[in-house]
Amino acid sequence: MADDSCGIARGLDLLGERWTGLVLRDVLRGFERFSDLQRELGVAPDVLSDRLAKLTRAGVVSKVEYREPGHRPRPKYVATESGIRLGLVLAALNDWADEFRPVPTGRPNALRYVEGPTGQAVHLAPVDDAGRVVDDARVELQVLR
Amino acid sequence: MADDSCGIARGLDLLGERWTGLVLRDVLRGFERFSDLQRELGVAPDVLSDRLAKLTRAGVVSKVEYREPGHRPRPKYVATESGIRLGLVLAALNDWADEFRPVPTGRPNALRYVEGPTGQAVHLAPVDDAGRVVDDARVELQVLR
DNA sequence: CCGTCTGAATAGGAAAAACCTAGTCAGGTG
DNA sequence: CACCTGACTAGGTTTTTCCTATTCAGACGG
């Protein structure tokens, strides 16, 4: 990892690498087996193997041995709490791309998050420390220097 | 780009590549000149050049020619509105890393966002469609299959 | 002018990562 | 016991990165 002291660097150590984010996205979408992920993404098997190992080591997904009747035991990869919450960041990235990098043929989409009890859709939005939602247009970067 | 139809893929086309996210982070932190970015990040100059070009083409930063007195004209790179909003996603990634990938020696940190008028700190947080903030623990992924 | 300095790159070759294809290996089925 | 499926691992090629040196433009000093 480049620089531990910055959380962005620690996050990008995972997402800022080819395939890793897409692998997580598809695990969250329910593609949990090696062959499904490989087919869905079109990634080389050695690379997929490496990425799943990295995500597993980071605690973002976990490797679960299981068996379906009539099949031998094999692993599947499921998102942990940490992975689910990182998926929310991916969803925010998705919202950003829809707004600032739209594509004409754009179709909806990837991950849907909901509030458990009510089933209401949920997105990441800017909120101040008192818990009030802030309009996008008022959010600015604080310049530090 | 791998697959246009998914916003996550469009976002990761930028962030899911070595250095690109870190370059944006540092531009947002106020490192705007080539040599400053190179020194700060320790990245090879040809790679930095490539990443700045990519971010510029994507409209996330823009290349501005300017001159300081006593210097010849040279470019600086400043974040656009799009880049500032993408930085908010980086800040969410930072929050995720602080929670799920902490580091013992961890020090605070990188990007600070505020509400323009009041100067109040702002973060991305889960919000439902009615604009109510949702507790993290209640957010779950909707399984689609 | 002319040599020197700064800063933004570009260039060339070595090293690392990704790609592609084929092969291994475990455990089920016919 | 031959054969099948599925999760990898292995070998060789292509693509990226990395590292270092070089170019190139425009001050600035003498």
mmCIF file of C-alpha atoms (C1' of nucleotides) in Angstrom:
data_model
loop_
_atom_site.group_PDB
_atom_site.id
_atom_site.type_symbol
_atom_site.label_atom_id
_atom_site.label_comp_id
_atom_site.label_asym_id
_atom_site.label_seq_id
_atom_site.Cartn_x
_atom_site.Cartn_y
_atom_site.Cartn_z
ATOM 1 C CA MET A 1 0.000 0.000 0.000
ATOM 2 C CA ALA A 2 1.325 3.428 -0.904
ATOM 3 C CA ASP A 3 0.567 5.484 2.175
ATOM 4 C CA ASP A 4 -1.261 4.120 5.161
ATOM 5 C CA SER A 5 -1.986 7.418 6.784
ATOM 6 C CA CYS A 6 -4.601 8.447 4.212
ATOM 7 C CA GLY A 7 -7.901 6.631 4.114
ATOM 8 C CA ILE A 8 -8.310 7.451 0.449
ATOM 9 C CA ALA A 9 -5.059 5.667 -0.264
ATOM 10 C CA ARG A 10 -6.176 2.705 1.831
ATOM 11 C CA GLY A 11 -9.452 2.574 -0.067
ATOM 12 C CA LEU A 12 -7.813 2.954 -3.437
ATOM 13 C CA ASP A 13 -5.413 0.185 -2.567
ATOM 14 C CA LEU A 14 -8.454 -1.967 -3.313
ATOM 15 C CA LEU A 15 -10.596 0.005 -5.741
ATOM 16 C CA GLY A 16 -7.715 1.672 -7.549
ATOM 17 C CA GLU A 17 -6.640 -1.488 -9.226
ATOM 18 C CA ARG A 18 -7.921 -3.064 -12.372
ATOM 19 C CA TRP A 19 -10.933 -5.360 -11.834
ATOM 20 C CA THR A 20 -11.104 -5.217 -8.054
ATOM 21 C CA GLY A 21 -14.034 -2.817 -7.923
ATOM 22 C CA LEU A 22 -15.895 -4.638 -10.655
ATOM 23 C CA VAL A 23 -15.399 -7.951 -8.895
ATOM 24 C CA LEU A 24 -16.873 -6.486 -5.735
ATOM 25 C CA ARG A 25 -19.763 -4.987 -7.680
ATOM 26 C CA ASP A 26 -20.636 -8.344 -9.174
ATOM 27 C CA VAL A 27 -20.284 -10.209 -5.909
ATOM 28 C CA LEU A 28 -22.744 -7.691 -4.465
ATOM 29 C CA ARG A 29 -25.023 -8.267 -7.427
ATOM 30 C CA GLY A 30 -25.127 -11.932 -6.542
ATOM 31 C CA PHE A 31 -22.460 -13.460 -8.740
ATOM 32 C CA GLU A 32 -20.765 -15.502 -6.093
ATOM 33 C CA ARG A 33 -18.997 -18.299 -7.872
ATOM 34 C CA PHE A 34 -15.672 -18.174 -9.613
ATOM 35 C CA SER A 35 -16.988 -19.246 -12.977
ATOM 36 C CA ASP A 36 -19.926 -16.830 -12.870
ATOM 37 C CA LEU A 37 -17.652 -13.930 -12.091
ATOM 38 C CA GLN A 38 -15.251 -14.940 -14.800
ATOM 39 C CA ARG A 39 -17.985 -15.228 -17.396
ATOM 40 C CA GLU A 40 -19.686 -12.009 -16.322
ATOM 41 C CA LEU A 41 -16.523 -9.924 -16.285
ATOM 42 C CA GLY A 42 -14.432 -11.574 -18.968
ATOM 43 C CA VAL A 43 -11.392 -11.409 -16.748
ATOM 44 C CA ALA A 44 -8.468 -13.816 -16.907
ATOM 45 C CA PRO A 45 -8.741 -16.564 -14.292
ATOM 46 C CA ASP A 46 -5.397 -15.886 -12.672
ATOM 47 C CA VAL A 47 -6.298 -12.231 -12.232
ATOM 48 C CA LEU A 48 -9.714 -13.080 -10.811
ATOM 49 C CA SER A 49 -8.086 -15.493 -8.414
ATOM 50 C CA ASP A 50 -5.686 -12.807 -7.277
ATOM 51 C CA ARG A 51 -8.441 -10.213 -6.790
ATOM 52 C CA LEU A 52 -10.681 -12.522 -4.834
ATOM 53 C CA ALA A 53 -7.745 -13.358 -2.585
ATOM 54 C CA LYS A 54 -7.041 -9.673 -2.075
ATOM 55 C CA LEU A 55 -10.663 -8.824 -1.308
ATOM 56 C CA THR A 56 -10.803 -11.769 1.066
ATOM 57 C CA ARG A 57 -7.650 -10.733 2.887
ATOM 58 C CA ALA A 58 -9.062 -7.234 3.230
ATOM 59 C CA GLY A 59 -12.210 -8.640 4.800
ATOM 60 C CA VAL A 60 -14.454 -7.221 2.107
ATOM 61 C CA VAL A 61 -15.684 -10.581 0.917
ATOM 62 C CA SER A 62 -15.424 -13.941 2.578
ATOM 63 C CA LYS A 63 -14.838 -17.301 1.009
ATOM 64 C CA VAL A 64 -17.477 -19.786 2.075
ATOM 65 C CA GLU A 65 -17.306 -23.480 1.313
ATOM 66 C CA TYR A 66 -20.695 -24.857 0.517
ATOM 67 C CA ARG A 67 -22.290 -27.586 -1.502
ATOM 68 C CA GLU A 68 -25.329 -27.875 -3.630
ATOM 69 C CA PRO A 69 -26.967 -31.291 -3.810
ATOM 70 C CA GLY A 70 -25.467 -33.265 -6.655
ATOM 71 C CA HIS A 71 -22.359 -31.137 -6.700
ATOM 72 C CA ARG A 72 -19.081 -31.430 -4.894
ATOM 73 C CA PRO A 73 -18.215 -28.812 -2.291
ATOM 74 C CA ARG A 74 -16.901 -25.592 -3.738
ATOM 75 C CA PRO A 75 -16.305 -22.092 -2.577
ATOM 76 C CA LYS A 76 -18.485 -19.072 -3.042
ATOM 77 C CA TYR A 77 -17.632 -15.500 -2.266
ATOM 78 C CA VAL A 78 -20.018 -13.358 -0.276
ATOM 79 C CA ALA A 79 -19.737 -9.745 0.742
ATOM 80 C CA THR A 80 -19.155 -9.023 4.400
ATOM 81 C CA GLU A 81 -20.609 -6.046 6.259
ATOM 82 C CA SER A 82 -17.491 -4.172 5.204
ATOM 83 C CA GLY A 83 -18.075 -5.119 1.569
ATOM 84 C CA ILE A 84 -21.712 -4.088 1.689
ATOM 85 C CA ARG A 85 -20.741 -0.690 3.031
ATOM 86 C CA LEU A 86 -18.022 -0.322 0.424
ATOM 87 C CA GLY A 87 -20.693 -1.106 -2.137
ATOM 88 C CA LEU A 88 -22.487 2.002 -0.966
ATOM 89 C CA VAL A 89 -19.434 3.977 -2.051
ATOM 90 C CA LEU A 90 -19.623 2.234 -5.417
ATOM 91 C CA ALA A 91 -23.257 3.265 -5.618
ATOM 92 C CA ALA A 92 -22.221 6.875 -4.953
ATOM 93 C CA LEU A 93 -19.659 6.542 -7.715
ATOM 94 C CA ASN A 94 -22.440 5.265 -9.927
ATOM 95 C CA ASP A 95 -24.569 8.303 -9.143
ATOM 96 C CA TRP A 96 -21.621 10.565 -9.897
ATOM 97 C CA ALA A 97 -21.049 8.882 -13.255
ATOM 98 C CA ASP A 98 -24.723 9.132 -14.179
ATOM 99 C CA GLU A 99 -24.580 12.853 -13.535
ATOM 100 C CA PHE A 100 -21.161 13.791 -14.856
ATOM 101 C CA ARG A 101 -20.255 11.063 -17.304
ATOM 102 C CA PRO A 102 -23.571 10.136 -18.814
ATOM 103 C CA VAL A 103 -23.755 7.911 -21.810
ATOM 104 C CA PRO A 104 -26.532 8.360 -24.394
ATOM 105 C CA THR A 105 -27.629 4.748 -24.402
ATOM 106 C CA GLY A 106 -27.420 4.682 -20.617
ATOM 107 C CA ARG A 107 -29.554 2.169 -18.915
ATOM 108 C CA PRO A 108 -30.214 1.914 -15.223
ATOM 109 C CA ASN A 109 -28.154 -0.184 -13.429
ATOM 110 C CA ALA A 110 -26.212 -1.876 -10.759
ATOM 111 C CA LEU A 111 -26.626 -1.876 -7.000
ATOM 112 C CA ARG A 112 -29.772 -0.992 -5.117
ATOM 113 C CA TYR A 113 -29.584 -0.223 -1.430
ATOM 114 C CA VAL A 114 -32.593 -0.038 0.830
ATOM 115 C CA GLU A 115 -33.417 0.676 4.422
ATOM 116 C CA GLY A 116 -33.959 -2.754 5.888
ATOM 117 C CA PRO A 117 -37.215 -2.287 7.799
ATOM 118 C CA THR A 118 -39.089 -0.177 5.261
ATOM 119 C CA GLY A 119 -37.557 -1.257 1.983
ATOM 120 C CA GLN A 120 -37.126 2.386 0.994
ATOM 121 C CA ALA A 121 -34.371 3.090 -1.523
ATOM 122 C CA VAL A 122 -31.274 4.713 -0.058
ATOM 123 C CA HIS A 123 -28.445 6.739 -1.581
ATOM 124 C CA LEU A 124 -25.406 8.523 -0.257
ATOM 125 C CA ALA A 125 -26.023 12.258 -0.052
ATOM 126 C CA PRO A 126 -24.219 15.152 1.595
ATOM 127 C CA VAL A 127 -25.236 15.644 5.214
ATOM 128 C CA ASP A 128 -23.907 18.091 7.790
ATOM 129 C CA ASP A 129 -22.780 17.101 11.258
ATOM 130 C CA ALA A 130 -26.190 17.918 12.687
ATOM 131 C CA GLY A 131 -27.733 15.355 10.335
ATOM 132 C CA ARG A 132 -29.310 17.784 7.920
ATOM 133 C CA VAL A 133 -29.205 17.027 4.222
ATOM 134 C CA VAL A 134 -27.281 19.660 2.303
ATOM 135 C CA ASP A 135 -28.032 20.652 -1.249
ATOM 136 C CA ASP A 136 -25.364 19.469 -3.689
ATOM 137 C CA ALA A 137 -24.906 22.946 -5.038
ATOM 138 C CA ARG A 138 -23.811 24.279 -1.660
ATOM 139 C CA VAL A 139 -21.156 21.698 -1.014
ATOM 140 C CA GLU A 140 -17.633 22.909 -1.554
ATOM 141 C CA LEU A 141 -14.173 21.780 -0.786
ATOM 142 C CA GLN A 142 -12.473 23.517 2.077
ATOM 143 C CA VAL A 143 -9.139 24.747 0.882
ATOM 144 C CA LEU A 144 -6.495 24.044 3.453
ATOM 145 C CA ARG A 145 -3.529 26.022 2.369
ATOM 146 C CA MET B 1 -13.849 1.516 -21.115
ATOM 147 C CA ALA B 2 -15.113 -1.913 -20.234
ATOM 148 C CA ASP B 3 -18.875 -1.470 -20.168
ATOM 149 C CA ASP B 4 -20.592 1.841 -20.682
ATOM 150 C CA SER B 5 -23.959 0.814 -19.431
ATOM 151 C CA CYS B 6 -22.889 0.635 -15.790
ATOM 152 C CA GLY B 7 -22.066 3.835 -13.958
ATOM 153 C CA ILE B 8 -19.777 1.974 -11.608
ATOM 154 C CA ALA B 9 -17.745 0.818 -14.583
ATOM 155 C CA ARG B 10 -17.670 4.369 -15.942
ATOM 156 C CA GLY B 11 -16.490 5.652 -12.597
ATOM 157 C CA LEU B 12 -13.914 2.918 -12.172
ATOM 158 C CA ASP B 13 -12.618 3.642 -15.630
ATOM 159 C CA LEU B 14 -11.055 6.611 -13.853
ATOM 160 C CA LEU B 15 -10.627 5.586 -10.234
ATOM 161 C CA GLY B 16 -9.932 1.933 -10.924
ATOM 162 C CA GLU B 17 -6.558 2.614 -12.376
ATOM 163 C CA ARG B 18 -3.279 3.064 -10.595
ATOM 164 C CA TRP B 19 -2.625 6.661 -9.489
ATOM 165 C CA THR B 20 -5.664 8.332 -11.012
ATOM 166 C CA GLY B 21 -7.585 8.639 -7.761
ATOM 167 C CA LEU B 22 -4.543 9.799 -5.850
ATOM 168 C CA VAL B 23 -3.806 12.434 -8.475
ATOM 169 C CA LEU B 24 -7.330 13.757 -8.125
ATOM 170 C CA ARG B 25 -7.068 13.721 -4.351
ATOM 171 C CA ASP B 26 -3.937 15.811 -4.434
ATOM 172 C CA VAL B 27 -5.275 18.233 -7.011
ATOM 173 C CA LEU B 28 -8.236 18.731 -4.672
ATOM 174 C CA ARG B 29 -5.842 19.237 -1.791
ATOM 175 C CA GLY B 30 -4.263 22.091 -3.685
ATOM 176 C CA PHE B 31 -1.310 20.498 -5.426
ATOM 177 C CA GLU B 32 -1.905 21.926 -8.835
ATOM 178 C CA ARG B 33 1.417 21.892 -10.619
ATOM 179 C CA PHE B 34 3.060 18.989 -12.336
ATOM 180 C CA SER B 35 6.195 19.049 -10.244
ATOM 181 C CA ASP B 36 4.273 19.348 -6.968
ATOM 182 C CA LEU B 37 2.133 16.371 -7.828
ATOM 183 C CA GLN B 38 5.125 14.375 -8.898
ATOM 184 C CA ARG B 39 7.013 15.131 -5.704
ATOM 185 C CA GLU B 40 3.991 14.547 -3.493
ATOM 186 C CA LEU B 41 3.025 11.243 -5.065
ATOM 187 C CA GLY B 42 6.354 9.853 -6.168
ATOM 188 C CA VAL B 43 4.861 8.812 -9.481
ATOM 189 C CA ALA B 44 6.811 8.489 -12.710
ATOM 190 C CA PRO B 45 6.458 11.616 -14.857
ATOM 191 C CA ASP B 46 5.169 9.794 -17.905
ATOM 192 C CA VAL B 47 2.439 8.153 -15.846
ATOM 193 C CA LEU B 48 1.493 11.446 -14.213
ATOM 194 C CA SER B 49 1.319 13.046 -17.611
ATOM 195 C CA ASP B 50 -0.949 10.290 -18.845
ATOM 196 C CA ARG B 51 -3.252 10.484 -15.811
ATOM 197 C CA LEU B 52 -3.598 14.245 -15.958
ATOM 198 C CA ALA B 53 -4.491 13.967 -19.619
ATOM 199 C CA LYS B 54 -7.078 11.328 -18.825
ATOM 200 C CA LEU B 55 -8.623 13.334 -15.999
ATOM 201 C CA THR B 56 -8.664 16.378 -18.248
ATOM 202 C CA ARG B 57 -10.350 14.541 -21.089
ATOM 203 C CA ALA B 58 -12.948 13.270 -18.645
ATOM 204 C CA GLY B 59 -13.659 16.832 -17.508
ATOM 205 C CA VAL B 60 -12.701 16.126 -13.926
ATOM 206 C CA VAL B 61 -9.828 18.574 -13.876
ATOM 207 C CA SER B 62 -9.003 21.320 -16.292
ATOM 208 C CA LYS B 63 -5.642 22.474 -17.484
ATOM 209 C CA VAL B 64 -5.230 26.201 -17.000
ATOM 210 C CA GLU B 65 -2.339 28.181 -18.400
ATOM 211 C CA TYR B 66 -1.270 30.879 -16.012
ATOM 212 C CA ARG B 67 1.822 32.773 -15.032
ATOM 213 C CA GLU B 68 3.285 33.949 -11.825
ATOM 214 C CA PRO B 69 5.337 37.125 -11.942
ATOM 215 C CA GLY B 70 8.950 36.249 -12.623
ATOM 216 C CA HIS B 71 7.997 32.894 -14.073
ATOM 217 C CA ARG B 72 7.193 31.845 -17.552
ATOM 218 C CA PRO B 73 3.655 30.703 -18.317
ATOM 219 C CA ARG B 74 2.949 27.166 -17.274
ATOM 220 C CA PRO B 75 -0.079 24.991 -16.758
ATOM 221 C CA LYS B 76 -1.820 24.162 -13.536
ATOM 222 C CA TYR B 77 -4.528 21.618 -13.031
ATOM 223 C CA VAL B 78 -7.670 22.565 -11.159
ATOM 224 C CA ALA B 79 -10.664 20.459 -10.280
ATOM 225 C CA THR B 80 -13.903 21.203 -12.091
ATOM 226 C CA GLU B 81 -17.347 20.957 -10.544
ATOM 227 C CA SER B 82 -17.316 17.339 -11.674
ATOM 228 C CA GLY B 83 -13.987 16.754 -9.953
ATOM 229 C CA ILE B 84 -15.146 18.382 -6.738
ATOM 230 C CA ARG B 85 -18.164 16.119 -6.648
ATOM 231 C CA LEU B 86 -16.055 13.080 -7.415
ATOM 232 C CA GLY B 87 -13.883 14.137 -4.500
ATOM 233 C CA LEU B 88 -16.916 13.714 -2.291
ATOM 234 C CA VAL B 89 -16.952 10.063 -3.321
ATOM 235 C CA LEU B 90 -13.278 9.864 -2.386
ATOM 236 C CA ALA B 91 -14.169 11.352 0.980
ATOM 237 C CA ALA B 92 -16.801 8.634 1.419
ATOM 238 C CA LEU B 93 -14.155 6.070 0.547
ATOM 239 C CA ASN B 94 -11.968 7.668 3.177
ATOM 240 C CA ASP B 95 -14.698 7.324 5.779
ATOM 241 C CA TRP B 96 -15.164 3.700 4.813
ATOM 242 C CA ALA B 97 -11.456 3.001 5.180
ATOM 243 C CA ASP B 98 -11.316 4.706 8.565
ATOM 244 C CA GLU B 99 -14.094 2.463 9.759
ATOM 245 C CA PHE B 100 -13.264 -0.841 8.102
ATOM 246 C CA ARG B 101 -9.564 -0.667 7.347
ATOM 247 C CA PRO B 102 -8.182 1.349 10.225
ATOM 248 C CA VAL B 103 -4.499 1.622 10.775
ATOM 249 C CA PRO B 104 -3.080 1.942 14.295
ATOM 250 C CA THR B 105 -0.975 4.990 13.564
ATOM 251 C CA GLY B 106 -3.848 6.538 11.646
ATOM 252 C CA ARG B 107 -3.842 10.239 11.411
ATOM 253 C CA PRO B 108 -6.643 12.431 10.184
ATOM 254 C CA ASN B 109 -6.547 13.397 6.901
ATOM 255 C CA ALA B 110 -7.329 14.339 3.437
ATOM 256 C CA LEU B 111 -10.309 16.195 1.999
ATOM 257 C CA ARG B 112 -12.655 18.378 3.971
ATOM 258 C CA TYR B 113 -15.979 19.361 2.492
ATOM 259 C CA VAL B 114 -18.178 22.104 3.874
ATOM 260 C CA GLU B 115 -21.508 23.694 3.187
ATOM 261 C CA GLY B 116 -20.608 26.902 1.438
ATOM 262 C CA PRO B 117 -22.739 29.448 3.318
ATOM 263 C CA THR B 118 -22.269 28.133 6.839
ATOM 264 C CA GLY B 119 -18.864 26.471 6.680
ATOM 265 C CA GLN B 120 -20.316 23.379 8.359
ATOM 266 C CA ALA B 121 -18.482 20.118 7.673
ATOM 267 C CA VAL B 122 -20.284 17.775 5.284
ATOM 268 C CA HIS B 123 -20.031 14.039 4.640
ATOM 269 C CA LEU B 124 -21.822 11.583 2.450
ATOM 270 C CA ALA B 125 -24.354 9.606 4.450
ATOM 271 C CA PRO B 126 -27.217 7.282 3.541
ATOM 272 C CA VAL B 127 -30.460 9.151 2.894
ATOM 273 C CA ASP B 128 -33.816 7.828 1.761
ATOM 274 C CA ASP B 129 -35.803 9.268 -1.109
ATOM 275 C CA ALA B 130 -37.765 11.495 1.224
ATOM 276 C CA GLY B 131 -34.540 13.113 2.385
ATOM 277 C CA ARG B 132 -34.329 11.437 5.763
ATOM 278 C CA VAL B 133 -30.963 10.279 7.027
ATOM 279 C CA VAL B 134 -30.894 6.519 7.551
ATOM 280 C CA ASP B 135 -28.841 4.811 10.196
ATOM 281 C CA ASP B 136 -25.925 2.870 8.716
ATOM 282 C CA ALA B 137 -26.953 -0.288 10.491
ATOM 283 C CA ARG B 138 -30.274 -0.354 8.658
ATOM 284 C CA VAL B 139 -28.889 -0.044 5.193
ATOM 285 C CA GLU B 140 -28.810 -3.239 3.229
ATOM 286 C CA LEU B 141 -28.337 -4.318 -0.294
ATOM 287 C CA GLN B 142 -31.434 -5.273 -2.189
ATOM 288 C CA VAL B 143 -30.903 -8.664 -3.703
ATOM 289 C CA LEU B 144 -32.169 -8.762 -7.226
ATOM 290 C CA ARG B 145 -32.181 -12.380 -8.170
ATOM 291 C "C1'" DC C 1 23.247 37.803 -26.808
ATOM 292 C "C1'" DC C 2 24.622 33.620 -24.332
ATOM 293 C "C1'" DG C 3 25.038 30.387 -20.807
ATOM 294 C "C1'" DT C 4 22.258 28.890 -16.886
ATOM 295 C "C1'" DC C 5 18.195 27.644 -14.359
ATOM 296 C "C1'" DT C 6 13.467 25.929 -13.643
ATOM 297 C "C1'" DG C 7 9.752 23.106 -14.667
ATOM 298 C "C1'" DA C 8 6.837 20.369 -17.918
ATOM 299 C "C1'" DA C 9 7.029 17.132 -20.114
ATOM 300 C "C1'" DT C 10 8.866 12.991 -23.741
ATOM 301 C "C1'" DA C 11 11.962 8.839 -24.777
ATOM 302 C "C1'" DG C 12 14.184 4.346 -24.131
ATOM 303 C "C1'" DG C 13 14.891 0.287 -21.957
ATOM 304 C "C1'" DA C 14 14.047 -2.811 -17.676
ATOM 305 C "C1'" DA C 15 10.608 -4.711 -14.576
ATOM 306 C "C1'" DA C 16 6.033 -5.865 -13.310
ATOM 307 C "C1'" DA C 17 1.284 -6.828 -14.291
ATOM 308 C "C1'" DA C 18 -2.323 -8.481 -17.263
ATOM 309 C "C1'" DC C 19 -3.805 -11.570 -20.979
ATOM 310 C "C1'" DC C 20 -4.548 -15.860 -23.289
ATOM 311 C "C1'" DT C 21 -4.519 -20.670 -23.578
ATOM 312 C "C1'" DA C 22 -3.823 -24.926 -21.852
ATOM 313 C "C1'" DG C 23 -3.370 -28.040 -18.170
ATOM 314 C "C1'" DT C 24 -4.132 -29.846 -13.345
ATOM 315 C "C1'" DC C 25 -6.820 -31.529 -9.750
ATOM 316 C "C1'" DA C 26 -10.779 -32.822 -6.851
ATOM 317 C "C1'" DG C 27 -14.908 -34.882 -6.577
ATOM 318 C "C1'" DG C 28 -19.177 -35.988 -8.569
ATOM 319 C "C1'" DT C 29 -22.052 -38.994 -12.341
ATOM 320 C "C1'" DG C 30 -23.058 -42.770 -15.714
ATOM 321 C "C1'" DC D 1 -13.465 -46.497 -14.198
ATOM 322 C "C1'" DA D 2 -14.031 -43.263 -17.943
ATOM 323 C "C1'" DC D 3 -15.919 -38.774 -18.131
ATOM 324 C "C1'" DC D 4 -17.654 -34.264 -16.686
ATOM 325 C "C1'" DT D 5 -17.708 -29.807 -14.144
ATOM 326 C "C1'" DG D 6 -15.588 -26.108 -11.970
ATOM 327 C "C1'" DA D 7 -11.766 -23.797 -9.482
ATOM 328 C "C1'" DC D 8 -7.931 -22.802 -10.010
ATOM 329 C "C1'" DT D 9 -2.436 -22.864 -11.538
ATOM 330 C "C1'" DA D 10 1.274 -22.559 -15.235
ATOM 331 C "C1'" DG D 11 3.842 -20.820 -19.397
ATOM 332 C "C1'" DG D 12 4.608 -17.586 -22.725
ATOM 333 C "C1'" DT D 13 3.198 -13.105 -24.965
ATOM 334 C "C1'" DT D 14 1.535 -8.379 -24.731
ATOM 335 C "C1'" DT D 15 0.667 -4.203 -22.215
ATOM 336 C "C1'" DT D 16 1.675 -1.050 -18.356
ATOM 337 C "C1'" DT D 17 4.678 0.837 -15.114
ATOM 338 C "C1'" DC D 18 8.886 2.244 -13.506
ATOM 339 C "C1'" DC D 19 13.310 4.533 -13.684
ATOM 340 C "C1'" DT D 20 16.510 7.544 -15.637
ATOM 341 C "C1'" DA D 21 18.020 10.604 -18.864
ATOM 342 C "C1'" DT D 22 16.981 14.022 -22.265
ATOM 343 C "C1'" DT D 23 14.474 17.701 -24.574
ATOM 344 C "C1'" DC D 24 12.419 22.047 -24.843
ATOM 345 C "C1'" DA D 25 10.673 26.696 -23.661
ATOM 346 C "C1'" DG D 26 11.125 30.714 -21.421
ATOM 347 C "C1'" DA D 27 12.957 33.614 -17.722
ATOM 348 C "C1'" DC D 28 17.317 35.810 -15.737
ATOM 349 C "C1'" DG D 29 22.144 37.316 -14.970
ATOM 350 C "C1'" DG D 30 26.291 38.988 -16.929
#
